[in-house]
Structures are given as C-alpha cells and as structure tokens.
mmCIF file of C-alpha atoms and ligand atoms in Angstrom:
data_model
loop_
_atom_site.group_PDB
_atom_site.id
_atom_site.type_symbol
_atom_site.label_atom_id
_atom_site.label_comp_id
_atom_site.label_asym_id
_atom_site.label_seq_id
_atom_site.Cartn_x
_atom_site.Cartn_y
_atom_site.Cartn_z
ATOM 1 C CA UNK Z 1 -63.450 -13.528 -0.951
ATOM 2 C CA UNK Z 2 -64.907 -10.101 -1.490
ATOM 3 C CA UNK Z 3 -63.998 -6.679 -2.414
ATOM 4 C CA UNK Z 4 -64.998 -4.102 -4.733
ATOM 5 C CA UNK Z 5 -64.832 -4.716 -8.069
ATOM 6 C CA UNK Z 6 -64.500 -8.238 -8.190
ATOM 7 C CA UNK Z 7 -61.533 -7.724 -10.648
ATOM 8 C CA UNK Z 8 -58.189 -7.221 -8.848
ATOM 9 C CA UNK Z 9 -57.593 -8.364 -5.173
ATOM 10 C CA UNK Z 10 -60.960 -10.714 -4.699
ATOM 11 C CA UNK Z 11 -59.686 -13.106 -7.887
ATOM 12 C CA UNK Z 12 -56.432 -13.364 -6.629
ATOM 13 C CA UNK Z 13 -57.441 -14.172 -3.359
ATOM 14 C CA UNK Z 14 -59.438 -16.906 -4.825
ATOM 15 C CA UNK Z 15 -56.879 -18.243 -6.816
ATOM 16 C CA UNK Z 16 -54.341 -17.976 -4.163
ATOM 17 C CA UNK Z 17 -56.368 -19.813 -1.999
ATOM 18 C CA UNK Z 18 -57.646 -22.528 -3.940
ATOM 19 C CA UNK Z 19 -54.171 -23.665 -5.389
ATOM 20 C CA UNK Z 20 -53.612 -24.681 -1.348
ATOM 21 C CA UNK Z 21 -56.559 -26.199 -0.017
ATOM 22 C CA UNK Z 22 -57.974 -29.451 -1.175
ATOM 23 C CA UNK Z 23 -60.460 -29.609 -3.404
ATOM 24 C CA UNK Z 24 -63.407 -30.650 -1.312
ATOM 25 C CA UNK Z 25 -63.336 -26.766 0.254
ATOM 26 C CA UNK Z 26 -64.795 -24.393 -2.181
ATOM 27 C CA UNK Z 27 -63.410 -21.317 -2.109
ATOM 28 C CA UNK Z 28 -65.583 -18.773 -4.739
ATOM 29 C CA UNK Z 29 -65.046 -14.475 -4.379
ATOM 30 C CA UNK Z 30 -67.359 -11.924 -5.287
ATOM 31 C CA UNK Z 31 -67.737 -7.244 -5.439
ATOM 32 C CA UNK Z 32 -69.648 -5.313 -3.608
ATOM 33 C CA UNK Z 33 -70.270 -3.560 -6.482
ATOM 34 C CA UNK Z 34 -71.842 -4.166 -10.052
ATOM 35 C CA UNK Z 35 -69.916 -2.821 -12.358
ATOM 36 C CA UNK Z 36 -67.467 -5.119 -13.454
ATOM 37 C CA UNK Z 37 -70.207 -7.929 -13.471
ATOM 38 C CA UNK Z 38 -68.941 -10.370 -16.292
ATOM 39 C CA UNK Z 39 -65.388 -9.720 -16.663
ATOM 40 C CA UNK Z 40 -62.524 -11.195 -16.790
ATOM 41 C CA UNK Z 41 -59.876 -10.528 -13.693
ATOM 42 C CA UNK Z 42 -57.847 -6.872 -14.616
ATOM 43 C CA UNK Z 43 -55.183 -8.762 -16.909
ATOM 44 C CA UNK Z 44 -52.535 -7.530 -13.851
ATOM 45 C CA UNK Z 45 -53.923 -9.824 -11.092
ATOM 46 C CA UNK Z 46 -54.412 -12.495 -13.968
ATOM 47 C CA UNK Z 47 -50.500 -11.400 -14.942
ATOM 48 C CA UNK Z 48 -48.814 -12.022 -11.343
ATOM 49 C CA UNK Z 49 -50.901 -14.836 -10.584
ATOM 50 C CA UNK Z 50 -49.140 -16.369 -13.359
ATOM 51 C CA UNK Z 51 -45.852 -15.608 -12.166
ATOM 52 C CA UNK Z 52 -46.653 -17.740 -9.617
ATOM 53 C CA UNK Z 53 -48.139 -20.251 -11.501
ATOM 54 C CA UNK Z 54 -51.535 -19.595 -10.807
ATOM 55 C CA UNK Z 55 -54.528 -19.208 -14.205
ATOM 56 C CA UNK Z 56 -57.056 -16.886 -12.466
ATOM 57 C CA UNK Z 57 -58.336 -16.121 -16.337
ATOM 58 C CA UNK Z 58 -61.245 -18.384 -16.338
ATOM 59 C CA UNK Z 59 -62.855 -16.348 -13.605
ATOM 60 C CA UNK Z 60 -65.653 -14.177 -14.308
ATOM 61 C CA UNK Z 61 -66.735 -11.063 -11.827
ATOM 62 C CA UNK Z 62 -70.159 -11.212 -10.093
ATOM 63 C CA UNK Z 63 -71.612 -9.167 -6.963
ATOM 64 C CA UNK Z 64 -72.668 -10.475 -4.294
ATOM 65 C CA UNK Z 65 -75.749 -11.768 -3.339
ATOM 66 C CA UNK Z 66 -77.754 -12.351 0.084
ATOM 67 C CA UNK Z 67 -77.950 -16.125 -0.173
ATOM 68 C CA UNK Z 68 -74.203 -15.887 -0.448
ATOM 69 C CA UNK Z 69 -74.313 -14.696 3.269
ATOM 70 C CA UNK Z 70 -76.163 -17.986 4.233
ATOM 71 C CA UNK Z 71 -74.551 -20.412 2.093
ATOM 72 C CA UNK Z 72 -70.577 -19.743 2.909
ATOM 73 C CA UNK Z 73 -68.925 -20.573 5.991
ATOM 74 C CA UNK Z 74 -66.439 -17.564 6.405
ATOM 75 C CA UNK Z 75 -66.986 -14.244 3.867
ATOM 76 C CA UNK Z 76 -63.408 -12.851 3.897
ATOM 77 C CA UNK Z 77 -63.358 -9.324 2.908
ATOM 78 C CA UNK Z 78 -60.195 -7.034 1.594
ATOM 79 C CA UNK Z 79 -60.831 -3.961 3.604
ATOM 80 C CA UNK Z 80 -63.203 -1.732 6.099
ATOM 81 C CA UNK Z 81 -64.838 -0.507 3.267
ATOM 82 C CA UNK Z 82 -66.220 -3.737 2.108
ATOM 83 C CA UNK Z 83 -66.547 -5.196 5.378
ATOM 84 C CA UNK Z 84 -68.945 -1.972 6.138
ATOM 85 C CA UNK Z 85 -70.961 -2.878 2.686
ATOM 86 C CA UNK Z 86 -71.148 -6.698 3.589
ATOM 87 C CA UNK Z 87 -72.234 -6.225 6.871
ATOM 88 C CA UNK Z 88 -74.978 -3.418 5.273
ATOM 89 C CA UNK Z 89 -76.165 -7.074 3.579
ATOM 90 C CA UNK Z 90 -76.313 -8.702 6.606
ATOM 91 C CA UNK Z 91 -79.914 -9.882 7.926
ATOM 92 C CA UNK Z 92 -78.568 -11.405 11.144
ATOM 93 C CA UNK Z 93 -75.815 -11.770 13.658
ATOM 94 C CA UNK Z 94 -74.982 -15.425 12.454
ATOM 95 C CA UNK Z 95 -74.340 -13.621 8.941
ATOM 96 C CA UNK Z 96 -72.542 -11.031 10.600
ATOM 97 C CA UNK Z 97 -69.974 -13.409 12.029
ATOM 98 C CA UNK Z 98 -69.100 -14.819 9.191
ATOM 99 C CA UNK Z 99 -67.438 -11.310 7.823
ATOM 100 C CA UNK Z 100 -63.837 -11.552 8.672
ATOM 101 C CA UNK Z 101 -60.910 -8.842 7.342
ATOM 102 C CA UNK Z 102 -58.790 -11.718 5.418
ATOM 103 C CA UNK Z 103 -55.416 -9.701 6.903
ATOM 104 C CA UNK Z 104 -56.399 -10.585 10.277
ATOM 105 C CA UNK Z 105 -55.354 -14.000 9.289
ATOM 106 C CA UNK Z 106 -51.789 -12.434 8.632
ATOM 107 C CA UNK Z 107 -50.411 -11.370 11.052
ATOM 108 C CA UNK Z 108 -48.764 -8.094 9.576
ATOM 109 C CA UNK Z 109 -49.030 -4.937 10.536
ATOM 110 C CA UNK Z 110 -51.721 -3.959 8.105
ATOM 111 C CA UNK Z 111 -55.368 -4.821 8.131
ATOM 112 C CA UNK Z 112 -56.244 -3.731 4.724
ATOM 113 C CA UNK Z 113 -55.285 -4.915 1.281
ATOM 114 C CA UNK Z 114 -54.922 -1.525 -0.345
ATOM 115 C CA UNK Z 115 -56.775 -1.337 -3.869
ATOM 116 C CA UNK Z 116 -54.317 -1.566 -6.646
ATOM 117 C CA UNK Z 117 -56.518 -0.521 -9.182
ATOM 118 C CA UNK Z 118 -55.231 2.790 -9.959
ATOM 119 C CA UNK Z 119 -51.571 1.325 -9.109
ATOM 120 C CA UNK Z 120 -48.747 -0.568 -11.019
ATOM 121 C CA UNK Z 121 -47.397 -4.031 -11.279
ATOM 122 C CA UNK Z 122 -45.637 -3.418 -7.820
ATOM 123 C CA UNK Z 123 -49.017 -2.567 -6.204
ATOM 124 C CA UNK Z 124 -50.332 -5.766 -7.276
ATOM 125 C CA UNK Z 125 -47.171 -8.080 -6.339
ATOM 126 C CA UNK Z 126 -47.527 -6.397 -2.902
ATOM 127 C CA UNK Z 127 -51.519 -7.363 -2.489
ATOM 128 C CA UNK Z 128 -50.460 -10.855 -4.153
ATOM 129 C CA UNK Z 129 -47.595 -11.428 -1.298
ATOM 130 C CA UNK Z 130 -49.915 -9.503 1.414
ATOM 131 C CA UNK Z 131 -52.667 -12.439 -0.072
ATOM 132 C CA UNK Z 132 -50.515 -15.252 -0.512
ATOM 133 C CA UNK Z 133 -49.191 -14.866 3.650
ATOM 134 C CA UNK Z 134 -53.042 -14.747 4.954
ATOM 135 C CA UNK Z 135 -53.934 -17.411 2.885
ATOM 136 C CA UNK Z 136 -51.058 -20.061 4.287
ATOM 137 C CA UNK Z 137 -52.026 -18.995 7.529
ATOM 138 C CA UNK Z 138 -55.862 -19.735 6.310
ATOM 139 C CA UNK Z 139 -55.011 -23.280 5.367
ATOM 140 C CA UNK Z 140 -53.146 -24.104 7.970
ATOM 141 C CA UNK Z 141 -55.910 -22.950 10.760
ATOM 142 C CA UNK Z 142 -58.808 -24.502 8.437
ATOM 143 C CA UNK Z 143 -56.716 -28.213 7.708
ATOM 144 C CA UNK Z 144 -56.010 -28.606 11.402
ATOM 145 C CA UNK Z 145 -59.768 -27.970 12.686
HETATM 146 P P1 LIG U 1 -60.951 -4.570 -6.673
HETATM 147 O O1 LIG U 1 -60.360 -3.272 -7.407
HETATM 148 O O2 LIG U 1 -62.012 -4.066 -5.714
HETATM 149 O O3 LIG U 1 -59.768 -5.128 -5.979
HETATM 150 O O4 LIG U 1 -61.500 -5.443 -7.771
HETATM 151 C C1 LIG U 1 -61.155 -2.312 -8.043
HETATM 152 C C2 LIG U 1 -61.624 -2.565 -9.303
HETATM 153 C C3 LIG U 1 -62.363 -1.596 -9.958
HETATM 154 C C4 LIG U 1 -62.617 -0.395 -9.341
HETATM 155 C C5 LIG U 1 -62.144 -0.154 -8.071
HETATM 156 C C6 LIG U 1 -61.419 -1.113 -7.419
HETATM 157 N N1 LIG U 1 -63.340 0.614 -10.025
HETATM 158 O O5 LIG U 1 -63.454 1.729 -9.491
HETATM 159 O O6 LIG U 1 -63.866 0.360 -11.126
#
C-alpha cells in the first residue's frame, strides 16, 4: 500500500486490509516520499481506525525501496500521483504490472483516494469507507484465486 507520506491513507489501507485477510498474506504499505520516515500514523487515521476497531499505532512510516518492487506481489497505490512516482522506480515491465490504483478494486466512481492531510475527521472517514469497500472487494478476488 503506497502513497505519499506514509502517514494517513497508506496505514489505513494496511490496517484495513490486514484485519480481513488471513494471516499467511502479508500485507506491509510504504511513501513515496521521505519525510515522515519514522512516524507514527497522523493520530486521525490512527483515530478512525479505531472507531472501527482497528490499532494502526504500532506502525511506523518508511519510503519505499526498489527491492520492494521485486519482493511484493501487487503494489497498490492511492492515486495518479503515486502511481506516476512508483512506476518512475520501476526497472522493468514485470515491476510495472504490479502497480495497481487500489480504487480500481472498488468499483466507485472515483479512482483516487483524495489526500486528507490538510482535511478534517470527515475527510478521513470518507478515505477510510472509500478504503474499507476496495479492500472487501480485494479479499474476496485474492481468497477465491
Ligand atoms: P498521505 O498524506 O500521503 O496519505 O500519508 C500526506 C501526508 C503528509 C503530507 C502529504 C500527504 N505532507 O505534505 O507532509
């Protein structure tokens, strides 16, 4: 699960996703940027999460890294932005199909999670529900195959 900061939508998406697949998939996120390297999810994601019973606070932001490109099966990002900056990483086309826009698993009318960042509680309940659909969808597709 990537996006920018590794802070706000990423961690959720993580924890949304882990709390419904088995344990034997591991599910891990990641920014494409640096700066938030080390730090705890913004306490909003780690606030709604928990309205939904989910702990997200153990998480720690990191950026990603080229190996992560070989060593994951799917590399879901949040929007075009980051899917432009992953695919900047990539060093081939079987890297390159791994990137996938996690809304297309959705079926909404959007394709991007919007960036809450600069947002209220509201924005993040919306990327939490906008998470939460894509990742039933997600388990559903990846426990049948
Ligand atoms: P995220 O949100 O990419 O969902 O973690 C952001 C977090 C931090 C910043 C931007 C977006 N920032 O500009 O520091």
């Amino acid at each position: 699960m990537v996006c920018l900061g590794n802070i706000c939508r990423s961690p959720l998406a993580e924890g949304i996703l882990k709390s419904k697949l088995p344990n034997s998939f591991e599910v891990d996120s990641a920014g494409t940027g640096f700066w938030h390297a080390g730090e705890q999810p913004d306490h909003r994601s780690i606030k709604v999460a928990m309205q939904f019973g989910i702990d997200i606070s153990y998480q720690r932001a990191r950026q990603i890294k080229p190996e992560d490109l070989d060593y994951f099966d799917i590399v879901f990002v949040m929007d075009s932005n980051n899917k432009k900056d992953v695919l900047a990483l990539c060093k081939n086309d079987s890297q390159k199909r791994k990137i996938k826009l996690i809304l297309e698993e959705a079926n909404l009318n959007e394709l991007n999670v919007p960036d809450p960042y600069y947002g209220d509680e509201k924005d993040f309940l919306h990327v939490f529900n906008l998470l939460d659909k894509a990742c039933e969808n997600l388990t559903q597709q990846l426990i049948n195959d």
